[in-house]
Amino acid sequence: MIRPFVIACLTFLAAFGIAAGSAGAATKSGVEAQFRQWLEDDLWPDARRAGVSKPVFDRAFDGIRLNWDLPDLTPPGFPKPETRSQSQAEFRSPGAYFDEGRMRSLAATGRSLMQKHGSVLNRIESRYDVPAEIIIAIWGRESGFGRAKIPHSAVQVLATKAFMSTRPDLFRTEILATLKILERGDVPASAMKSSWAGAMGQPQFLPSSYLEHAVDFDGDGKRDIWNSVPDSLASIASYLASSGWVRGRDWGFESVIPQGVTCALEGPDRARPIRDLTAMGIIRISGRPFPEHERAAPGMVLVPAGVYGPEFVVTPNFYVIKEYNNSDLYALFIGNLADRIAYGTGPFVTPWGDVGSMLRSDIAKLQTLLERQGYDVGGADGLPGYKTRRSIGEWQAKNGARPTCFPTPALLKGMR
């Protein structure tokens, strides 16, 4: 007769053995097998419904294994990665984004290439109404004018991320778009190279953007953003035109906001005719008037470093550039680089002030404090976008302080 204690021990050991066996199954080879099953049972039905043929699907994944070196992966059966804390991440002055040596180098190369590809760029401008210098600036920023090494297989990257990343739904959409591209025959899977995040070719398009905006501009019947300069440049222009580029308008102007005019005017939702801004005393930093055709058109105040750096009046085209990459600093980089290429200008006149650094967690605390007082900061994410900057300015004015529109440790201390 087996005693109850022994039965309990055996039950415990059996349960432990099952658990251990399950843990042991969480190996890379085991996950690779699950990936192959996922391709057939899960992804293929959606691909078929999207119009992808089985031969194209099979060729796309022939020999493809998971890329275990990509960031933000959550392999099934493996311990979930710890949520990465932003408590030690620092937010510094935006000036670090505008390395002068790099800007000069890109501008010099950009001027040379704008001359070299002048005929193609003229035709692209005629079709899409997007200035050549903006197109060239984006080309330079995204892929070093097509010279950057783009080493990854887009199929492998996007399939890996669709199968086991922290954002599988996003990348499922993109791997299905990838398969549609392969079905159309623009490029073989072996030549479809991307960054580690799945952005492809010289314009760095995600596959969904490729399907919507890529252009065959050299007339060979293929939309080749990997090897064709005309296709790459026209595809950038197509993207901006579809995003609402306004013909004949600039991207923006470095300006001066005089004392007595609050920096909290900032934001695309607070647009007003530029002549109204000049009536307040806002001027171009060059001292020259705003172009006459711009004065009646809407402009927006932009203060990416509050009163501690360059100030701008930007046009709707600034926000079109942000459709390419949703960052104020990215759009400023492109605008400044385009001006250097087209007009031989240099850095912004007003220097970026040294405002020190703050932990992103502390900026998030400041945002939370503002939210509790009814301010719309655009989310407590630790990144001071325009809604946070102008909320700071409004809070400062309400509390009898000079608006600076930028987070500082002293501001957080005073707000607590």
GROMACS .gro file of C-alpha atoms in nm:
model
  416
    1MET     CA    1   0.000   0.000   0.000
    2ILE     CA    2   0.137   0.340  -0.095
    3ARG     CA    3   0.113   0.590   0.185
    4PRO     CA    4  -0.066   0.923   0.121
    5PHE     CA    5   0.260   1.112   0.184
    6VAL     CA    6   0.433   0.915  -0.091
    7ILE     CA    7   0.140   0.969  -0.325
    8ALA     CA    8   0.160   1.343  -0.256
    9CYS     CA    9   0.533   1.343  -0.328
   10LEU     CA   10   0.487   1.150  -0.650
   11THR     CA   11   0.209   1.387  -0.757
   12PHE     CA   12   0.432   1.685  -0.684
   13LEU     CA   13   0.723   1.537  -0.875
   14ALA     CA   14   0.501   1.451  -1.169
   15ALA     CA   15   0.365   1.802  -1.179
   16PHE     CA   16   0.716   1.943  -1.151
   17GLY     CA   17   0.829   1.716  -1.429
   18ILE     CA   18   0.551   1.838  -1.655
   19ALA     CA   19   0.637   2.198  -1.575
   20ALA     CA   20   1.005   2.133  -1.631
   21GLY     CA   21   0.926   1.964  -1.958
   22SER     CA   22   0.720   2.264  -2.069
   23ALA     CA   23   1.001   2.498  -1.977
   24GLY     CA   24   1.246   2.275  -2.158
   25ALA     CA   25   1.032   2.302  -2.473
   26ALA     CA   26   1.096   2.676  -2.482
   27THR     CA   27   1.409   2.647  -2.689
   28LYS     CA   28   1.502   2.837  -3.000
   29SER     CA   29   1.458   2.527  -3.211
   30GLY     CA   30   1.115   2.474  -3.058
   31VAL     CA   31   1.014   2.831  -3.130
   32GLU     CA   32   1.144   2.799  -3.486
   33ALA     CA   33   0.911   2.501  -3.529
   34GLN     CA   34   0.621   2.705  -3.391
   35PHE     CA   35   0.712   2.981  -3.637
   36ARG     CA   36   0.690   2.745  -3.934
   37GLN     CA   37   0.351   2.624  -3.807
   38TRP     CA   38   0.237   2.983  -3.759
   39LEU     CA   39   0.331   3.067  -4.116
   40GLU     CA   40   0.112   2.789  -4.254
   41ASP     CA   41  -0.180   2.790  -4.012
   42ASP     CA   42  -0.206   3.156  -3.921
   43LEU     CA   43  -0.036   3.386  -4.172
   44TRP     CA   44  -0.104   3.197  -4.495
   45PRO     CA   45  -0.487   3.216  -4.473
   46ASP     CA   46  -0.467   3.595  -4.435
   47ALA     CA   47  -0.215   3.620  -4.718
   48ARG     CA   48  -0.441   3.414  -4.945
   49ARG     CA   49  -0.735   3.642  -4.868
   50ALA     CA   50  -0.511   3.940  -4.954
   51GLY     CA   51  -0.450   3.798  -5.302
   52VAL     CA   52  -0.111   3.634  -5.246
   53SER     CA   53  -0.054   3.308  -5.434
   54LYS     CA   54   0.087   3.000  -5.263
   55PRO     CA   55   0.399   2.987  -5.483
   56VAL     CA   56   0.486   3.347  -5.394
   57PHE     CA   57   0.419   3.280  -5.025
   58ASP     CA   58   0.636   2.969  -5.024
   59ARG     CA   59   0.923   3.135  -5.209
   60ALA     CA   60   0.914   3.432  -4.971
   61PHE     CA   61   0.971   3.212  -4.666
   62ASP     CA   62   1.198   2.952  -4.822
   63GLY     CA   63   1.494   2.925  -4.587
   64ILE     CA   64   1.372   3.209  -4.364
   65ARG     CA   65   1.443   3.165  -3.994
   66LEU     CA   66   1.366   3.398  -3.707
   67ASN     CA   67   1.606   3.685  -3.645
   68TRP     CA   68   1.678   3.653  -3.274
   69ASP     CA   69   1.896   3.964  -3.266
   70LEU     CA   70   1.612   4.210  -3.321
   71PRO     CA   71   1.497   4.426  -3.027
   72ASP     CA   72   1.160   4.403  -2.849
   73LEU     CA   73   1.099   4.032  -2.906
   74THR     CA   74   0.871   3.813  -2.692
   75PRO     CA   75   0.940   3.452  -2.797
   76PRO     CA   76   0.658   3.214  -2.696
   77GLY     CA   77   0.745   3.008  -2.390
   78PHE     CA   78   1.035   3.232  -2.293
   79PRO     CA   79   1.018   3.463  -1.992
   80LYS     CA   80   0.863   3.792  -2.089
   81PRO     CA   81   1.121   4.070  -2.111
   82GLU     CA   82   1.107   4.316  -1.827
   83THR     CA   83   0.938   4.643  -1.911
   84ARG     CA   84   1.218   4.881  -1.986
   85SER     CA   85   1.213   5.163  -1.738
   86GLN     CA   86   1.261   5.514  -1.866
   87SER     CA   87   1.357   5.632  -1.519
   88GLN     CA   88   1.723   5.661  -1.614
   89ALA     CA   89   1.670   5.787  -1.968
   90GLU     CA   90   1.767   6.149  -2.007
   91PHE     CA   91   1.611   6.420  -2.216
   92ARG     CA   92   1.867   6.680  -2.317
   93SER     CA   93   1.868   7.000  -2.517
   94PRO     CA   94   1.741   6.947  -2.874
   95GLY     CA   95   2.069   7.096  -2.999
   96ALA     CA   96   2.239   6.756  -2.986
   97TYR     CA   97   2.026   6.651  -3.285
   98PHE     CA   98   2.191   6.906  -3.514
   99ASP     CA   99   2.555   6.802  -3.533
  100GLU     CA  100   2.715   7.077  -3.740
  101GLY     CA  101   2.979   6.856  -3.901
  102ARG     CA  102   2.717   6.614  -4.021
  103MET     CA  103   2.488   6.892  -4.144
  104ARG     CA  104   2.769   7.049  -4.348
  105SER     CA  105   2.867   6.717  -4.501
  106LEU     CA  106   2.510   6.630  -4.596
  107ALA     CA  107   2.456   6.977  -4.742
  108ALA     CA  108   2.770   6.961  -4.956
  109THR     CA  109   2.683   6.618  -5.091
  110GLY     CA  110   2.321   6.721  -5.137
  111ARG     CA  111   2.414   7.025  -5.349
  112SER     CA  112   2.632   6.808  -5.571
  113LEU     CA  113   2.364   6.543  -5.616
  114MET     CA  114   2.093   6.801  -5.682
  115GLN     CA  115   2.299   6.919  -5.978
  116LYS     CA  116   2.375   6.566  -6.093
  117HIS     CA  117   2.009   6.462  -6.089
  118GLY     CA  118   1.876   6.803  -6.191
  119SER     CA  119   1.683   6.680  -6.496
  120VAL     CA  120   1.503   6.408  -6.302
  121LEU     CA  121   1.431   6.642  -6.012
  122ASN     CA  122   1.283   6.903  -6.247
  123ARG     CA  123   1.041   6.644  -6.382
  124ILE     CA  124   0.956   6.526  -6.030
  125GLU     CA  125   0.889   6.884  -5.917
  126SER     CA  126   0.664   6.940  -6.218
  127ARG     CA  127   0.457   6.632  -6.134
  128TYR     CA  128   0.438   6.656  -5.755
  129ASP     CA  129   0.499   7.025  -5.673
  130VAL     CA  130   0.748   6.931  -5.399
  131PRO     CA  131   1.078   7.128  -5.399
  132ALA     CA  132   1.387   6.936  -5.506
  133GLU     CA  133   1.585   7.047  -5.199
  134ILE     CA  134   1.326   6.893  -4.964
  135ILE     CA  135   1.336   6.565  -5.156
  136ILE     CA  136   1.716   6.558  -5.153
  137ALA     CA  137   1.728   6.645  -4.781
  138ILE     CA  138   1.501   6.352  -4.691
  139TRP     CA  139   1.701   6.121  -4.917
  140GLY     CA  140   2.018   6.226  -4.737
  141ARG     CA  141   1.871   6.194  -4.389
  142GLU     CA  142   1.710   5.856  -4.448
  143SER     CA  143   1.981   5.664  -4.631
  144GLY     CA  144   2.281   5.890  -4.685
  145PHE     CA  145   2.165   5.952  -5.043
  146GLY     CA  146   2.125   5.580  -5.100
  147ARG     CA  147   2.476   5.497  -4.983
  148ALA     CA  148   2.391   5.356  -4.640
  149LYS     CA  149   2.411   4.982  -4.598
  150ILE     CA  150   2.065   4.835  -4.551
  151PRO     CA  151   2.156   4.481  -4.456
  152HIS     CA  152   1.845   4.298  -4.338
  153SER     CA  153   1.593   4.083  -4.520
  154ALA     CA  154   1.262   4.268  -4.495
  155VAL     CA  155   1.076   3.937  -4.505
  156GLN     CA  156   1.278   3.798  -4.214
  157VAL     CA  157   1.255   4.115  -4.004
  158LEU     CA  158   0.883   4.167  -4.051
  159ALA     CA  159   0.791   3.801  -4.015
  160THR     CA  160   0.995   3.778  -3.695
  161LYS     CA  161   0.828   4.086  -3.552
  162ALA     CA  162   0.481   3.976  -3.661
  163PHE     CA  163   0.535   3.641  -3.491
  164MET     CA  164   0.700   3.745  -3.165
  165SER     CA  165   0.740   4.117  -3.110
  166THR     CA  166   0.581   4.351  -2.859
  167ARG     CA  167   0.369   4.499  -3.142
  168PRO     CA  168   0.261   4.197  -3.348
  169ASP     CA  169  -0.049   4.357  -3.504
  170LEU     CA  170   0.152   4.641  -3.658
  171PHE     CA  171   0.405   4.406  -3.809
  172ARG     CA  172   0.143   4.157  -3.925
  173THR     CA  173   0.002   4.435  -4.140
  174GLU     CA  174   0.350   4.506  -4.275
  175ILE     CA  175   0.443   4.144  -4.355
  176LEU     CA  176   0.115   4.107  -4.544
  177ALA     CA  177   0.199   4.425  -4.735
  178THR     CA  178   0.543   4.276  -4.808
  179LEU     CA  179   0.382   3.969  -4.960
  180LYS     CA  180   0.158   4.188  -5.178
  181ILE     CA  181   0.469   4.363  -5.310
  182LEU     CA  182   0.625   4.027  -5.395
  183GLU     CA  183   0.304   3.917  -5.566
  184ARG     CA  184   0.318   4.224  -5.788
  185GLY     CA  185   0.673   4.136  -5.890
  186ASP     CA  186   0.844   4.471  -5.830
  187VAL     CA  187   1.134   4.305  -5.648
  188PRO     CA  188   1.237   3.952  -5.547
  189ALA     CA  189   1.243   3.870  -5.177
  190SER     CA  190   1.621   3.834  -5.187
  191ALA     CA  191   1.660   4.199  -5.292
  192MET     CA  192   1.401   4.340  -5.052
  193LYS     CA  193   1.640   4.486  -4.794
  194SER     CA  194   1.533   4.680  -4.487
  195SER     CA  195   1.651   4.827  -4.160
  196TRP     CA  196   1.613   4.631  -3.837
  197ALA     CA  197   1.269   4.795  -3.802
  198GLY     CA  198   1.151   4.691  -4.149
  199ALA     CA  199   1.192   5.027  -4.329
  200MET     CA  200   1.295   4.956  -4.686
  201GLY     CA  201   1.524   5.098  -4.947
  202GLN     CA  202   1.658   5.447  -5.004
  203PRO     CA  203   1.344   5.634  -4.886
  204GLN     CA  204   1.308   5.396  -4.587
  205PHE     CA  205   0.944   5.308  -4.653
  206LEU     CA  206   0.754   5.050  -4.455
  207PRO     CA  207   0.586   4.807  -4.696
  208SER     CA  208   0.242   4.966  -4.646
  209SER     CA  209   0.388   5.304  -4.743
  210TYR     CA  210   0.557   5.144  -5.043
  211LEU     CA  211   0.224   5.010  -5.166
  212GLU     CA  212   0.064   5.353  -5.132
  213HIS     CA  213   0.341   5.586  -5.244
  214ALA     CA  214   0.619   5.411  -5.435
  215VAL     CA  215   0.655   5.523  -5.797
  216ASP     CA  216   0.810   5.381  -6.115
  217PHE     CA  217   0.970   5.699  -6.244
  218ASP     CA  218   1.243   5.554  -6.464
  219GLY     CA  219   0.989   5.369  -6.678
  220ASP     CA  220   1.122   5.016  -6.639
  221GLY     CA  221   0.790   4.881  -6.511
  222LYS     CA  222   0.911   4.828  -6.154
  223ARG     CA  223   0.896   5.048  -5.846
  224ASP     CA  224   1.253   4.995  -5.732
  225ILE     CA  225   1.335   5.204  -5.422
  226TRP     CA  226   1.646   4.994  -5.358
  227ASN     CA  227   1.846   5.059  -5.674
  228SER     CA  228   1.675   5.329  -5.881
  229VAL     CA  229   1.748   5.690  -5.790
  230PRO     CA  230   1.456   5.827  -6.001
  231ASP     CA  231   1.213   5.584  -5.838
  232SER     CA  232   1.345   5.666  -5.491
  233LEU     CA  233   1.329   6.045  -5.533
  234ALA     CA  234   0.987   6.039  -5.698
  235SER     CA  235   0.855   5.808  -5.427
  236ILE     CA  236   0.960   6.058  -5.159
  237ALA     CA  237   0.784   6.335  -5.351
  238SER     CA  238   0.476   6.116  -5.396
  239TYR     CA  239   0.463   6.057  -5.022
  240LEU     CA  240   0.482   6.428  -4.941
  241ALA     CA  241   0.232   6.526  -5.211
  242SER     CA  242  -0.017   6.267  -5.085
  243SER     CA  243   0.034   6.399  -4.731
  244GLY     CA  244  -0.079   6.746  -4.838
  245TRP     CA  245   0.227   6.944  -4.949
  246VAL     CA  246   0.116   7.300  -5.030
  247ARG     CA  247   0.264   7.419  -5.356
  248GLY     CA  248   0.464   7.740  -5.340
  249ARG     CA  249   0.493   7.761  -4.964
  250ASP     CA  250   0.811   7.733  -4.760
  251TRP     CA  251   0.848   7.493  -4.467
  252GLY     CA  252   0.908   7.770  -4.214
  253PHE     CA  253   1.124   8.060  -4.099
  254GLU     CA  254   1.350   8.110  -3.799
  255SER     CA  255   1.192   8.397  -3.611
  256VAL     CA  256   1.208   8.613  -3.299
  257ILE     CA  257   0.925   8.621  -3.046
  258PRO     CA  258   0.958   8.947  -2.856
  259GLN     CA  259   0.923   8.979  -2.481
  260GLY     CA  260   0.562   9.026  -2.392
  261VAL     CA  261   0.445   8.773  -2.652
  262THR     CA  262   0.405   8.431  -2.497
  263CYS     CA  263   0.577   8.121  -2.631
  264ALA     CA  264   0.254   7.936  -2.545
  265LEU     CA  265   0.114   8.038  -2.886
  266GLU     CA  266   0.271   7.716  -3.016
  267GLY     CA  267   0.088   7.440  -3.199
  268PRO     CA  268  -0.068   7.350  -3.534
  269ASP     CA  269  -0.414   7.390  -3.380
  270ARG     CA  270  -0.334   7.756  -3.307
  271ALA     CA  271  -0.254   7.854  -3.664
  272ARG     CA  272  -0.333   8.207  -3.776
  273PRO     CA  273  -0.236   8.425  -4.073
  274ILE     CA  274   0.133   8.513  -4.056
  275ARG     CA  275   0.041   8.881  -4.083
  276ASP     CA  276  -0.140   8.843  -3.749
  277LEU     CA  277   0.177   8.703  -3.596
  278THR     CA  278   0.378   8.995  -3.730
  279ALA     CA  279   0.118   9.232  -3.587
  280MET     CA  280   0.206   9.086  -3.246
  281GLY     CA  281   0.572   9.174  -3.306
  282ILE     CA  282   0.700   8.836  -3.428
  283ILE     CA  283   0.963   8.889  -3.699
  284ARG     CA  284   1.200   8.684  -3.912
  285ILE     CA  285   1.539   8.659  -3.747
  286SER     CA  286   1.700   8.786  -4.067
  287GLY     CA  287   1.511   9.111  -4.027
  288ARG     CA  288   1.363   9.071  -4.373
  289PRO     CA  289   0.983   9.066  -4.403
  290PHE     CA  290   0.800   8.741  -4.455
  291PRO     CA  291   0.735   8.682  -4.826
  292GLU     CA  292   0.420   8.863  -4.931
  293HIS     CA  293   0.246   8.545  -5.049
  294GLU     CA  294   0.307   8.390  -4.708
  295ARG     CA  295   0.161   8.676  -4.504
  296ALA     CA  296  -0.204   8.598  -4.570
  297ALA     CA  297  -0.150   8.223  -4.533
  298PRO     CA  298  -0.158   8.035  -4.201
  299GLY     CA  299   0.153   8.004  -3.988
  300MET     CA  300   0.225   7.842  -3.654
  301VAL     CA  301   0.466   7.926  -3.375
  302LEU     CA  302   0.720   7.652  -3.295
  303VAL     CA  303   0.954   7.664  -2.994
  304PRO     CA  304   1.122   7.322  -2.968
  305ALA     CA  305   1.344   7.439  -2.679
  306GLY     CA  306   1.104   7.697  -2.540
  307VAL     CA  307   1.280   8.031  -2.492
  308TYR     CA  308   1.615   7.848  -2.464
  309GLY     CA  309   1.673   7.799  -2.835
  310PRO     CA  310   1.569   7.895  -3.187
  311GLU     CA  311   1.209   8.005  -3.242
  312PHE     CA  312   1.016   7.956  -3.563
  313VAL     CA  313   0.709   8.040  -3.762
  314VAL     CA  314   0.631   7.727  -3.961
  315THR     CA  315   0.381   7.654  -4.237
  316PRO     CA  316   0.155   7.352  -4.293
  317ASN     CA  317   0.439   7.201  -4.498
  318PHE     CA  318   0.637   7.159  -4.175
  319TYR     CA  319   0.368   6.920  -4.056
  320VAL     CA  320   0.371   6.742  -4.391
  321ILE     CA  321   0.739   6.664  -4.330
  322LYS     CA  322   0.634   6.532  -3.989
  323GLU     CA  323   0.407   6.284  -4.169
  324TYR     CA  324   0.730   6.126  -4.295
  325ASN     CA  325   0.872   6.109  -3.942
  326ASN     CA  326   0.659   6.238  -3.656
  327SER     CA  327   0.922   6.449  -3.484
  328ASP     CA  328   0.960   6.827  -3.461
  329LEU     CA  329   1.338   6.790  -3.463
  330TYR     CA  330   1.332   6.565  -3.771
  331ALA     CA  331   1.123   6.819  -3.962
  332LEU     CA  332   1.355   7.102  -3.852
  333PHE     CA  333   1.656   6.896  -3.959
  334ILE     CA  334   1.504   6.845  -4.304
  335GLY     CA  335   1.403   7.210  -4.336
  336ASN     CA  336   1.744   7.341  -4.233
  337LEU     CA  337   1.929   7.090  -4.453
  338ALA     CA  338   1.708   7.179  -4.750
  339ASP     CA  339   1.783   7.550  -4.700
  340ARG     CA  340   2.155   7.479  -4.685
  341ILE     CA  341   2.135   7.278  -5.008
  342ALA     CA  342   1.923   7.533  -5.195
  343TYR     CA  343   2.053   7.862  -5.060
  344GLY     CA  344   2.390   7.791  -4.898
  345THR     CA  345   2.267   7.896  -4.553
  346GLY     CA  346   2.411   7.765  -4.228
  347PRO     CA  347   2.292   7.670  -3.883
  348PHE     CA  348   2.006   7.843  -3.708
  349VAL     CA  349   2.108   8.189  -3.589
  350THR     CA  350   1.993   8.147  -3.231
  351PRO     CA  351   2.201   7.884  -3.051
  352TRP     CA  352   2.048   7.594  -2.866
  353GLY     CA  353   2.078   7.679  -2.498
  354ASP     CA  354   2.234   7.445  -2.243
  355VAL     CA  355   1.933   7.364  -2.027
  356GLY     CA  356   2.094   7.061  -1.867
  357SER     CA  357   1.910   6.732  -1.868
  358MET     CA  358   1.614   6.574  -1.695
  359LEU     CA  359   1.514   6.214  -1.646
  360ARG     CA  360   1.224   6.124  -1.865
  361SER     CA  361   1.046   5.995  -1.557
  362ASP     CA  362   1.073   6.343  -1.404
  363ILE     CA  363   0.931   6.504  -1.716
  364ALA     CA  364   0.647   6.250  -1.699
  365LYS     CA  365   0.586   6.355  -1.338
  366LEU     CA  366   0.571   6.719  -1.446
  367GLN     CA  367   0.325   6.625  -1.722
  368THR     CA  368   0.109   6.436  -1.472
  369LEU     CA  369   0.101   6.738  -1.241
  370LEU     CA  370  -0.010   6.957  -1.530
  371GLU     CA  371  -0.277   6.705  -1.632
  372ARG     CA  372  -0.418   6.707  -1.280
  373GLN     CA  373  -0.464   7.082  -1.314
  374GLY     CA  374  -0.656   7.045  -1.637
  375TYR     CA  375  -0.382   7.099  -1.896
  376ASP     CA  376  -0.365   6.891  -2.213
  377VAL     CA  377   0.000   6.782  -2.234
  378GLY     CA  378  -0.054   6.518  -2.502
  379GLY     CA  379   0.016   6.231  -2.262
  380ALA     CA  380   0.259   6.180  -1.975
  381ASP     CA  381   0.527   6.005  -2.182
  382GLY     CA  382   0.833   6.195  -2.062
  383LEU     CA  383   0.880   6.370  -2.399
  384PRO     CA  384   0.795   6.742  -2.408
  385GLY     CA  385   0.603   6.792  -2.731
  386TYR     CA  386   0.428   7.113  -2.823
  387LYS     CA  387   0.128   7.045  -2.602
  388THR     CA  388   0.354   6.999  -2.301
  389ARG     CA  389   0.565   7.303  -2.387
  390ARG     CA  390   0.271   7.537  -2.423
  391SER     CA  391   0.102   7.395  -2.113
  392ILE     CA  392   0.417   7.480  -1.920
  393GLY     CA  393   0.404   7.833  -2.059
  394GLU     CA  394   0.036   7.872  -1.969
  395TRP     CA  395   0.095   7.738  -1.616
  396GLN     CA  396   0.387   7.976  -1.570
  397ALA     CA  397   0.185   8.277  -1.683
  398LYS     CA  398  -0.106   8.179  -1.459
  399ASN     CA  399   0.129   8.156  -1.162
  400GLY     CA  400   0.300   8.489  -1.223
  401ALA     CA  401   0.619   8.358  -1.382
  402ARG     CA  402   0.774   8.443  -1.719
  403PRO     CA  403   0.672   8.173  -1.966
  404THR     CA  404   0.968   7.964  -2.080
  405CYS     CA  405   0.775   7.671  -2.236
  406PHE     CA  406   1.035   7.409  -2.148
  407PRO     CA  407   1.076   7.160  -1.863
  408THR     CA  408   1.355   7.216  -1.610
  409PRO     CA  409   1.433   7.064  -1.270
  410ALA     CA  410   1.352   7.398  -1.103
  411LEU     CA  411   1.012   7.404  -1.271
  412LEU     CA  412   0.929   7.054  -1.148
  413LYS     CA  413   1.040   7.145  -0.797
  414GLY     CA  414   0.824   7.457  -0.797
  415MET     CA  415   0.520   7.274  -0.931
  416ARG     CA  416   0.517   7.004  -0.663
   0.00000   0.00000   0.00000
